[in-house]
Amino acid sequence: ETGVTQTPRHLVMGMTNKKSLKCEQHLGHNAMYWYKQSAKKPLELMFVYNFKEQTENNSVPSRFSPECPNSSHLFLHLHTLQPEDSALYLCASSQEDGTGRGVSDTQYFGPGTRLTVL
Amino acid sequence: GDSVTQMEGPVTLSEEAFLTINCTYTATGYPSLFWYVQYPGEGLQLLLKATKADDKGSNKGFEATYRKETTSFHLEKGSVQVSDSAVYFCALKGGSSNTGKLIFGQGTTLQVKP
């Protein structure tokens, strides 16, 4: 596997279910991100992890819970979601130098998980 | 705060037509500027970038020049192909009020017809 992978690619869940999205990066990067992409809306940054520490939480509802057990893996745990949470969830990674400006400005994205909440 | 504004789509062109997708930004300091592309069913891929004023990024026939005087980073291609049909996102990173995050525009859908 190369680059950034995400599983599952598609997920349909009810509002009372609990599920998890998984992201894995094979690039040796130290920062990982969750984005939400909804129709007709700009890409929304949800969470940022630098060096496994969460450094950003953009007012995301608590029904979304991230977990970063190591620098290669990132999870998004989902519970009691709403239909408006249906979207494409994208994971990305980058190599950061700790100052915020980045050794590399480039973020590498996975293919996304298409989530539908019924 | 920092922001990016792109022209609204969809943009529909015939094959071999000239493409321009406008992008302007608001940021303090000296951000880096990017164009990302998202093909159907895929995640975003970096298309090109420029890190300082007057730099020109280029890739796969696409070009964009970092214009600080007009705060713009317009994407151009001389002759589009059907395979260029995708959503294009302009983004910035590293303005003085935005040290680590990529700020994206809303995306512009390009449809190229044979």
PDB file of C-alpha atoms in Angstrom:
ATOM      1  CA  GLU A   1       0.000   0.000   0.000  1.00  0.00           C
ATOM      2  CA  THR A   2       1.203   3.480  -0.777  1.00  0.00           C
ATOM      3  CA  GLY A   3      -0.025   6.962   0.056  1.00  0.00           C
ATOM      4  CA  VAL A   4      -3.080   7.430   2.233  1.00  0.00           C
ATOM      5  CA  THR A   5      -5.724   4.730   2.487  1.00  0.00           C
ATOM      6  CA  GLN A   6      -9.188   4.933   4.010  1.00  0.00           C
ATOM      7  CA  THR A   7     -11.667   2.235   4.974  1.00  0.00           C
ATOM      8  CA  PRO A   8     -14.458   1.659   4.429  1.00  0.00           C
ATOM      9  CA  ARG A   9     -15.015   3.499   1.148  1.00  0.00           C
ATOM     10  CA  HIS A  10     -18.772   3.540   1.665  1.00  0.00           C
ATOM     11  CA  LEU A  11     -20.786   3.354   4.895  1.00  0.00           C
ATOM     12  CA  VAL A  12     -24.509   3.461   5.526  1.00  0.00           C
ATOM     13  CA  MET A  13     -25.592   3.712   9.141  1.00  0.00           C
ATOM     14  CA  GLY A  14     -28.636   4.448  11.220  1.00  0.00           C
ATOM     15  CA  MET A  15     -28.761   7.304  13.695  1.00  0.00           C
ATOM     16  CA  THR A  16     -28.364   4.942  16.665  1.00  0.00           C
ATOM     17  CA  ASN A  17     -25.386   3.009  15.291  1.00  0.00           C
ATOM     18  CA  LYS A  18     -21.750   3.293  16.325  1.00  0.00           C
ATOM     19  CA  LYS A  19     -19.129   2.962  13.624  1.00  0.00           C
ATOM     20  CA  SER A  20     -15.526   3.960  12.988  1.00  0.00           C
ATOM     21  CA  LEU A  21     -13.669   5.307   9.973  1.00  0.00           C
ATOM     22  CA  LYS A  22     -10.051   4.327   9.556  1.00  0.00           C
ATOM     23  CA  CYS A  23      -7.189   6.144   7.864  1.00  0.00           C
ATOM     24  CA  GLU A  24      -3.638   4.925   7.378  1.00  0.00           C
ATOM     25  CA  GLN A  25      -0.738   6.796   5.839  1.00  0.00           C
ATOM     26  CA  HIS A  26       2.328   5.064   4.439  1.00  0.00           C
ATOM     27  CA  LEU A  27       4.353   8.234   3.845  1.00  0.00           C
ATOM     28  CA  GLY A  28       6.163   8.601   7.172  1.00  0.00           C
ATOM     29  CA  HIS A  29       4.356  11.853   7.912  1.00  0.00           C
ATOM     30  CA  ASN A  30       3.829  13.264  11.399  1.00  0.00           C
ATOM     31  CA  ALA A  31       0.550  15.150  10.951  1.00  0.00           C
ATOM     32  CA  MET A  32      -2.897  13.833  10.036  1.00  0.00           C
ATOM     33  CA  TYR A  33      -6.220  15.519   9.346  1.00  0.00           C
ATOM     34  CA  TRP A  34      -9.941  14.807   9.065  1.00  0.00           C
ATOM     35  CA  TYR A  35     -12.009  16.882   6.625  1.00  0.00           C
ATOM     36  CA  LYS A  36     -15.717  16.858   5.865  1.00  0.00           C
ATOM     37  CA  GLN A  37     -16.851  17.467   2.289  1.00  0.00           C
ATOM     38  CA  SER A  38     -20.542  18.168   1.836  1.00  0.00           C
ATOM     39  CA  ALA A  39     -22.324  19.004  -1.391  1.00  0.00           C
ATOM     40  CA  LYS A  40     -22.166  22.703  -2.272  1.00  0.00           C
ATOM     41  CA  LYS A  41     -20.011  23.584   0.767  1.00  0.00           C
ATOM     42  CA  PRO A  42     -16.298  24.311   1.091  1.00  0.00           C
ATOM     43  CA  LEU A  43     -14.102  21.612   2.506  1.00  0.00           C
ATOM     44  CA  GLU A  44     -14.323  21.759   6.309  1.00  0.00           C
ATOM     45  CA  LEU A  45     -11.339  20.932   8.484  1.00  0.00           C
ATOM     46  CA  MET A  46     -12.514  18.905  11.478  1.00  0.00           C
ATOM     47  CA  PHE A  47      -9.439  17.722  13.405  1.00  0.00           C
ATOM     48  CA  VAL A  48      -5.670  18.007  13.198  1.00  0.00           C
ATOM     49  CA  TYR A  49      -3.115  15.782  14.871  1.00  0.00           C
ATOM     50  CA  ASN A  50       0.534  16.829  14.970  1.00  0.00           C
ATOM     51  CA  PHE A  51       2.991  14.341  16.418  1.00  0.00           C
ATOM     52  CA  LYS A  52      -0.034  12.321  17.662  1.00  0.00           C
ATOM     53  CA  GLU A  53      -1.362  15.275  19.683  1.00  0.00           C
ATOM     54  CA  GLN A  54      -4.656  16.862  18.744  1.00  0.00           C
ATOM     55  CA  THR A  55      -3.921  20.480  17.872  1.00  0.00           C
ATOM     56  CA  GLU A  56      -7.169  21.500  16.242  1.00  0.00           C
ATOM     57  CA  ASN A  57     -10.836  20.821  16.851  1.00  0.00           C
ATOM     58  CA  ASN A  58     -12.950  23.083  14.725  1.00  0.00           C
ATOM     59  CA  SER A  59     -16.077  23.137  16.891  1.00  0.00           C
ATOM     60  CA  VAL A  60     -16.954  19.625  15.824  1.00  0.00           C
ATOM     61  CA  PRO A  61     -19.932  18.037  17.641  1.00  0.00           C
ATOM     62  CA  SER A  62     -19.042  15.436  20.245  1.00  0.00           C
ATOM     63  CA  ARG A  63     -20.784  12.705  18.228  1.00  0.00           C
ATOM     64  CA  PHE A  64     -17.523  12.714  16.217  1.00  0.00           C
ATOM     65  CA  SER A  65     -14.583  11.423  18.257  1.00  0.00           C
ATOM     66  CA  PRO A  66     -11.082  11.198  16.746  1.00  0.00           C
ATOM     67  CA  GLU A  67      -8.327   8.870  17.843  1.00  0.00           C
ATOM     68  CA  CYS A  68      -4.687   8.857  16.770  1.00  0.00           C
ATOM     69  CA  PRO A  69      -2.895   5.851  18.339  1.00  0.00           C
ATOM     70  CA  ASN A  70       0.311   6.459  16.360  1.00  0.00           C
ATOM     71  CA  SER A  71       1.596   8.698  13.618  1.00  0.00           C
ATOM     72  CA  SER A  72       0.429   6.326  10.865  1.00  0.00           C
ATOM     73  CA  HIS A  73      -3.164   5.719  11.925  1.00  0.00           C
ATOM     74  CA  LEU A  74      -6.141   7.962  12.471  1.00  0.00           C
ATOM     75  CA  PHE A  75      -9.685   6.969  13.391  1.00  0.00           C
ATOM     76  CA  LEU A  76     -12.972   8.823  13.464  1.00  0.00           C
ATOM     77  CA  HIS A  77     -15.483   7.219  15.821  1.00  0.00           C
ATOM     78  CA  LEU A  78     -19.099   7.963  15.032  1.00  0.00           C
ATOM     79  CA  HIS A  79     -22.142   7.652  17.281  1.00  0.00           C
ATOM     80  CA  THR A  80     -25.727   8.946  17.239  1.00  0.00           C
ATOM     81  CA  LEU A  81     -25.175  10.797  13.984  1.00  0.00           C
ATOM     82  CA  GLN A  82     -27.752  12.951  12.216  1.00  0.00           C
ATOM     83  CA  PRO A  83     -28.796  12.797   8.549  1.00  0.00           C
ATOM     84  CA  GLU A  84     -27.016  16.132   7.960  1.00  0.00           C
ATOM     85  CA  ASP A  85     -23.756  14.378   8.832  1.00  0.00           C
ATOM     86  CA  SER A  86     -23.990  12.506   5.523  1.00  0.00           C
ATOM     87  CA  ALA A  87     -20.918  13.562   3.530  1.00  0.00           C
ATOM     88  CA  LEU A  88     -17.565  12.473   2.157  1.00  0.00           C
ATOM     89  CA  TYR A  89     -15.006  12.254   4.966  1.00  0.00           C
ATOM     90  CA  LEU A  90     -11.444  12.788   3.804  1.00  0.00           C
ATOM     91  CA  CYS A  91      -8.262  11.995   5.633  1.00  0.00           C
ATOM     92  CA  ALA A  92      -4.962  13.703   4.806  1.00  0.00           C
ATOM     93  CA  SER A  93      -1.384  13.687   6.056  1.00  0.00           C
ATOM     94  CA  SER A  94       1.637  15.954   5.807  1.00  0.00           C
ATOM     95  CA  GLN A  95       5.128  16.389   7.199  1.00  0.00           C
ATOM     96  CA  GLU A  96       5.236  19.294   9.640  1.00  0.00           C
ATOM     97  CA  ASP A  97       8.213  20.930  11.327  1.00  0.00           C
ATOM     98  CA  GLY A  98       6.342  21.942  14.469  1.00  0.00           C
ATOM     99  CA  THR A  99       6.253  25.642  13.680  1.00  0.00           C
ATOM    100  CA  GLY A 100       3.037  25.476  11.709  1.00  0.00           C
ATOM    101  CA  ARG A 101       4.515  26.515   8.375  1.00  0.00           C
ATOM    102  CA  GLY A 102       5.571  22.961   7.528  1.00  0.00           C
ATOM    103  CA  VAL A 103       8.596  21.226   6.117  1.00  0.00           C
ATOM    104  CA  SER A 104       6.331  20.370   3.228  1.00  0.00           C
ATOM    105  CA  ASP A 105       3.259  22.469   2.491  1.00  0.00           C
ATOM    106  CA  THR A 106       1.643  19.598   0.667  1.00  0.00           C
ATOM    107  CA  GLN A 107      -1.102  17.524   2.191  1.00  0.00           C
ATOM    108  CA  TYR A 108      -1.750  14.084   0.733  1.00  0.00           C
ATOM    109  CA  PHE A 109      -5.362  12.957   0.715  1.00  0.00           C
ATOM    110  CA  GLY A 110      -6.998   9.567   0.880  1.00  0.00           C
ATOM    111  CA  PRO A 111      -9.930   8.641  -1.384  1.00  0.00           C
ATOM    112  CA  GLY A 112     -12.489   9.330   1.326  1.00  0.00           C
ATOM    113  CA  THR A 113     -15.343   7.453   2.984  1.00  0.00           C
ATOM    114  CA  ARG A 114     -18.806   8.220   1.604  1.00  0.00           C
ATOM    115  CA  LEU A 115     -21.065   8.227   4.700  1.00  0.00           C
ATOM    116  CA  THR A 116     -24.841   8.087   4.522  1.00  0.00           C
ATOM    117  CA  VAL A 117     -26.848   8.472   7.725  1.00  0.00           C
ATOM    118  CA  LEU A 118     -30.420   7.234   7.520  1.00  0.00           C
TER     119      LEU A 118
ATOM    120  CA  GLY B   1      -9.228  35.702   8.860  1.00  0.00           C
ATOM    121  CA  ASP B   2      -7.635  34.192   5.804  1.00  0.00           C
ATOM    122  CA  SER B   3      -9.954  33.166   2.966  1.00  0.00           C
ATOM    123  CA  VAL B   4     -10.020  31.951  -0.634  1.00  0.00           C
ATOM    124  CA  THR B   5     -12.649  32.810  -3.247  1.00  0.00           C
ATOM    125  CA  GLN B   6     -13.059  30.886  -6.486  1.00  0.00           C
ATOM    126  CA  MET B   7     -15.261  31.499  -9.471  1.00  0.00           C
ATOM    127  CA  GLU B   8     -18.520  29.627  -9.344  1.00  0.00           C
ATOM    128  CA  GLY B   9     -19.049  26.647 -11.570  1.00  0.00           C
ATOM    129  CA  PRO B  10     -19.763  24.537 -13.295  1.00  0.00           C
ATOM    130  CA  VAL B  11     -17.471  25.545 -16.123  1.00  0.00           C
ATOM    131  CA  THR B  12     -18.332  23.699 -19.332  1.00  0.00           C
ATOM    132  CA  LEU B  13     -15.856  23.679 -22.213  1.00  0.00           C
ATOM    133  CA  SER B  14     -15.292  21.813 -25.428  1.00  0.00           C
ATOM    134  CA  GLU B  15     -12.151  19.737 -25.826  1.00  0.00           C
ATOM    135  CA  GLU B  16      -9.071  21.817 -26.781  1.00  0.00           C
ATOM    136  CA  ALA B  17     -10.606  25.047 -25.427  1.00  0.00           C
ATOM    137  CA  PHE B  18      -8.624  27.440 -23.212  1.00  0.00           C
ATOM    138  CA  LEU B  19      -9.325  27.223 -19.497  1.00  0.00           C
ATOM    139  CA  THR B  20      -9.180  29.890 -16.804  1.00  0.00           C
ATOM    140  CA  ILE B  21     -10.462  29.344 -13.273  1.00  0.00           C
ATOM    141  CA  ASN B  22     -10.182  32.472 -11.163  1.00  0.00           C
ATOM    142  CA  CYS B  23      -8.953  32.406  -7.580  1.00  0.00           C
ATOM    143  CA  THR B  24      -8.379  35.341  -5.248  1.00  0.00           C
ATOM    144  CA  TYR B  25      -7.289  35.254  -1.654  1.00  0.00           C
ATOM    145  CA  THR B  26      -7.247  37.321   1.514  1.00  0.00           C
ATOM    146  CA  ALA B  27      -4.333  36.765   3.866  1.00  0.00           C
ATOM    147  CA  THR B  28      -1.756  38.673   5.834  1.00  0.00           C
ATOM    148  CA  GLY B  29       1.873  37.734   5.570  1.00  0.00           C
ATOM    149  CA  TYR B  30       3.224  35.482   2.843  1.00  0.00           C
ATOM    150  CA  PRO B  31       1.098  32.389   2.340  1.00  0.00           C
ATOM    151  CA  SER B  32       1.817  29.516  -0.005  1.00  0.00           C
ATOM    152  CA  LEU B  33      -0.845  28.971  -2.677  1.00  0.00           C
ATOM    153  CA  PHE B  34      -2.093  25.692  -4.112  1.00  0.00           C
ATOM    154  CA  TRP B  35      -4.393  24.153  -6.658  1.00  0.00           C
ATOM    155  CA  TYR B  36      -5.791  20.736  -5.791  1.00  0.00           C
ATOM    156  CA  VAL B  37      -7.866  18.571  -8.157  1.00  0.00           C
ATOM    157  CA  GLN B  38     -10.505  15.990  -7.263  1.00  0.00           C
ATOM    158  CA  TYR B  39     -11.427  13.465  -9.937  1.00  0.00           C
ATOM    159  CA  PRO B  40     -14.788  11.682  -9.621  1.00  0.00           C
ATOM    160  CA  GLY B  41     -14.819   9.188  -6.761  1.00  0.00           C
ATOM    161  CA  GLU B  42     -11.365  10.139  -5.516  1.00  0.00           C
ATOM    162  CA  GLY B  43      -9.716  12.294  -2.876  1.00  0.00           C
ATOM    163  CA  LEU B  44      -7.882  15.546  -3.560  1.00  0.00           C
ATOM    164  CA  GLN B  45      -4.510  15.553  -5.316  1.00  0.00           C
ATOM    165  CA  LEU B  46      -2.039  18.400  -5.393  1.00  0.00           C
ATOM    166  CA  LEU B  47      -1.943  19.827  -8.924  1.00  0.00           C
ATOM    167  CA  LEU B  48       0.555  22.667  -8.463  1.00  0.00           C
ATOM    168  CA  LYS B  49       1.758  25.191  -5.941  1.00  0.00           C
ATOM    169  CA  ALA B  50       3.677  28.455  -5.562  1.00  0.00           C
ATOM    170  CA  THR B  51       5.377  29.595  -2.396  1.00  0.00           C
ATOM    171  CA  LYS B  52       6.245  33.238  -3.082  1.00  0.00           C
ATOM    172  CA  ALA B  53       5.186  36.220  -5.162  1.00  0.00           C
ATOM    173  CA  ASP B  54       5.718  35.916  -8.932  1.00  0.00           C
ATOM    174  CA  ASP B  55       6.359  32.172  -8.693  1.00  0.00           C
ATOM    175  CA  LYS B  56       4.656  30.117 -11.380  1.00  0.00           C
ATOM    176  CA  GLY B  57       3.459  26.627 -10.540  1.00  0.00           C
ATOM    177  CA  SER B  58       2.943  24.208 -13.396  1.00  0.00           C
ATOM    178  CA  ASN B  59       1.978  20.580 -13.901  1.00  0.00           C
ATOM    179  CA  LYS B  60       0.233  18.497 -16.592  1.00  0.00           C
ATOM    180  CA  GLY B  61      -0.176  21.578 -18.814  1.00  0.00           C
ATOM    181  CA  PHE B  62      -1.793  23.620 -16.038  1.00  0.00           C
ATOM    182  CA  GLU B  63      -0.191  26.856 -14.814  1.00  0.00           C
ATOM    183  CA  ALA B  64      -0.865  29.445 -12.132  1.00  0.00           C
ATOM    184  CA  THR B  65       1.143  32.535 -11.168  1.00  0.00           C
ATOM    185  CA  TYR B  66       1.253  33.933  -7.630  1.00  0.00           C
ATOM    186  CA  ARG B  67       0.251  37.601  -8.039  1.00  0.00           C
ATOM    187  CA  LYS B  68       0.620  39.455  -4.758  1.00  0.00           C
ATOM    188  CA  GLU B  69      -0.419  42.827  -6.205  1.00  0.00           C
ATOM    189  CA  THR B  70      -3.814  41.445  -7.231  1.00  0.00           C
ATOM    190  CA  THR B  71      -3.937  38.689  -4.541  1.00  0.00           C
ATOM    191  CA  SER B  72      -4.725  36.166  -7.237  1.00  0.00           C
ATOM    192  CA  PHE B  73      -3.665  32.675  -8.305  1.00  0.00           C
ATOM    193  CA  HIS B  74      -5.688  31.952 -11.437  1.00  0.00           C
ATOM    194  CA  LEU B  75      -5.473  28.469 -12.965  1.00  0.00           C
ATOM    195  CA  GLU B  76      -4.953  28.226 -16.749  1.00  0.00           C
ATOM    196  CA  LYS B  77      -4.562  25.515 -19.354  1.00  0.00           C
ATOM    197  CA  GLY B  78      -4.150  26.109 -23.048  1.00  0.00           C
ATOM    198  CA  SER B  79      -6.030  23.068 -24.349  1.00  0.00           C
ATOM    199  CA  VAL B  80      -8.283  21.019 -22.067  1.00  0.00           C
ATOM    200  CA  GLN B  81      -9.088  17.337 -22.488  1.00  0.00           C
ATOM    201  CA  VAL B  82     -12.097  15.297 -21.458  1.00  0.00           C
ATOM    202  CA  SER B  83      -9.883  13.686 -18.814  1.00  0.00           C
ATOM    203  CA  ASP B  84      -9.474  17.102 -17.128  1.00  0.00           C
ATOM    204  CA  SER B  85     -13.117  16.986 -16.015  1.00  0.00           C
ATOM    205  CA  ALA B  86     -12.928  17.275 -12.227  1.00  0.00           C
ATOM    206  CA  VAL B  87     -13.415  19.650  -9.316  1.00  0.00           C
ATOM    207  CA  TYR B  88     -10.587  22.157  -8.811  1.00  0.00           C
ATOM    208  CA  PHE B  89      -9.819  23.697  -5.408  1.00  0.00           C
ATOM    209  CA  CYS B  90      -7.685  26.743  -4.765  1.00  0.00           C
ATOM    210  CA  ALA B  91      -6.106  26.838  -1.299  1.00  0.00           C
ATOM    211  CA  LEU B  92      -3.646  28.767   0.829  1.00  0.00           C
ATOM    212  CA  LYS B  93      -1.498  27.961   3.822  1.00  0.00           C
ATOM    213  CA  GLY B  94       0.796  29.896   6.065  1.00  0.00           C
ATOM    214  CA  GLY B  95      -0.629  33.404   6.186  1.00  0.00           C
ATOM    215  CA  SER B  96       0.337  35.061   9.422  1.00  0.00           C
ATOM    216  CA  SER B  97      -3.066  34.383  11.002  1.00  0.00           C
ATOM    217  CA  ASN B  98      -3.189  30.807   9.743  1.00  0.00           C
ATOM    218  CA  THR B  99       0.057  29.094  10.558  1.00  0.00           C
ATOM    219  CA  GLY B 100      -0.744  25.472   9.923  1.00  0.00           C
ATOM    220  CA  LYS B 101      -4.030  25.002   8.146  1.00  0.00           C
ATOM    221  CA  LEU B 102      -4.933  24.708   4.498  1.00  0.00           C
ATOM    222  CA  ILE B 103      -7.765  27.114   3.713  1.00  0.00           C
ATOM    223  CA  PHE B 104      -9.773  25.945   0.696  1.00  0.00           C
ATOM    224  CA  GLY B 105     -12.027  27.740  -1.731  1.00  0.00           C
ATOM    225  CA  GLN B 106     -15.416  26.246  -2.459  1.00  0.00           C
ATOM    226  CA  GLY B 107     -14.252  24.359  -5.538  1.00  0.00           C
ATOM    227  CA  THR B 108     -15.023  24.816  -9.237  1.00  0.00           C
ATOM    228  CA  THR B 109     -16.414  21.953 -11.291  1.00  0.00           C
ATOM    229  CA  LEU B 110     -14.991  21.647 -14.803  1.00  0.00           C
ATOM    230  CA  GLN B 111     -16.836  19.628 -17.450  1.00  0.00           C
ATOM    231  CA  VAL B 112     -15.062  19.068 -20.746  1.00  0.00           C
ATOM    232  CA  LYS B 113     -17.154  17.745 -23.630  1.00  0.00           C
ATOM    233  CA  PRO B 114     -15.723  15.908 -26.643  1.00  0.00           C
TER     234      PRO B 114
END
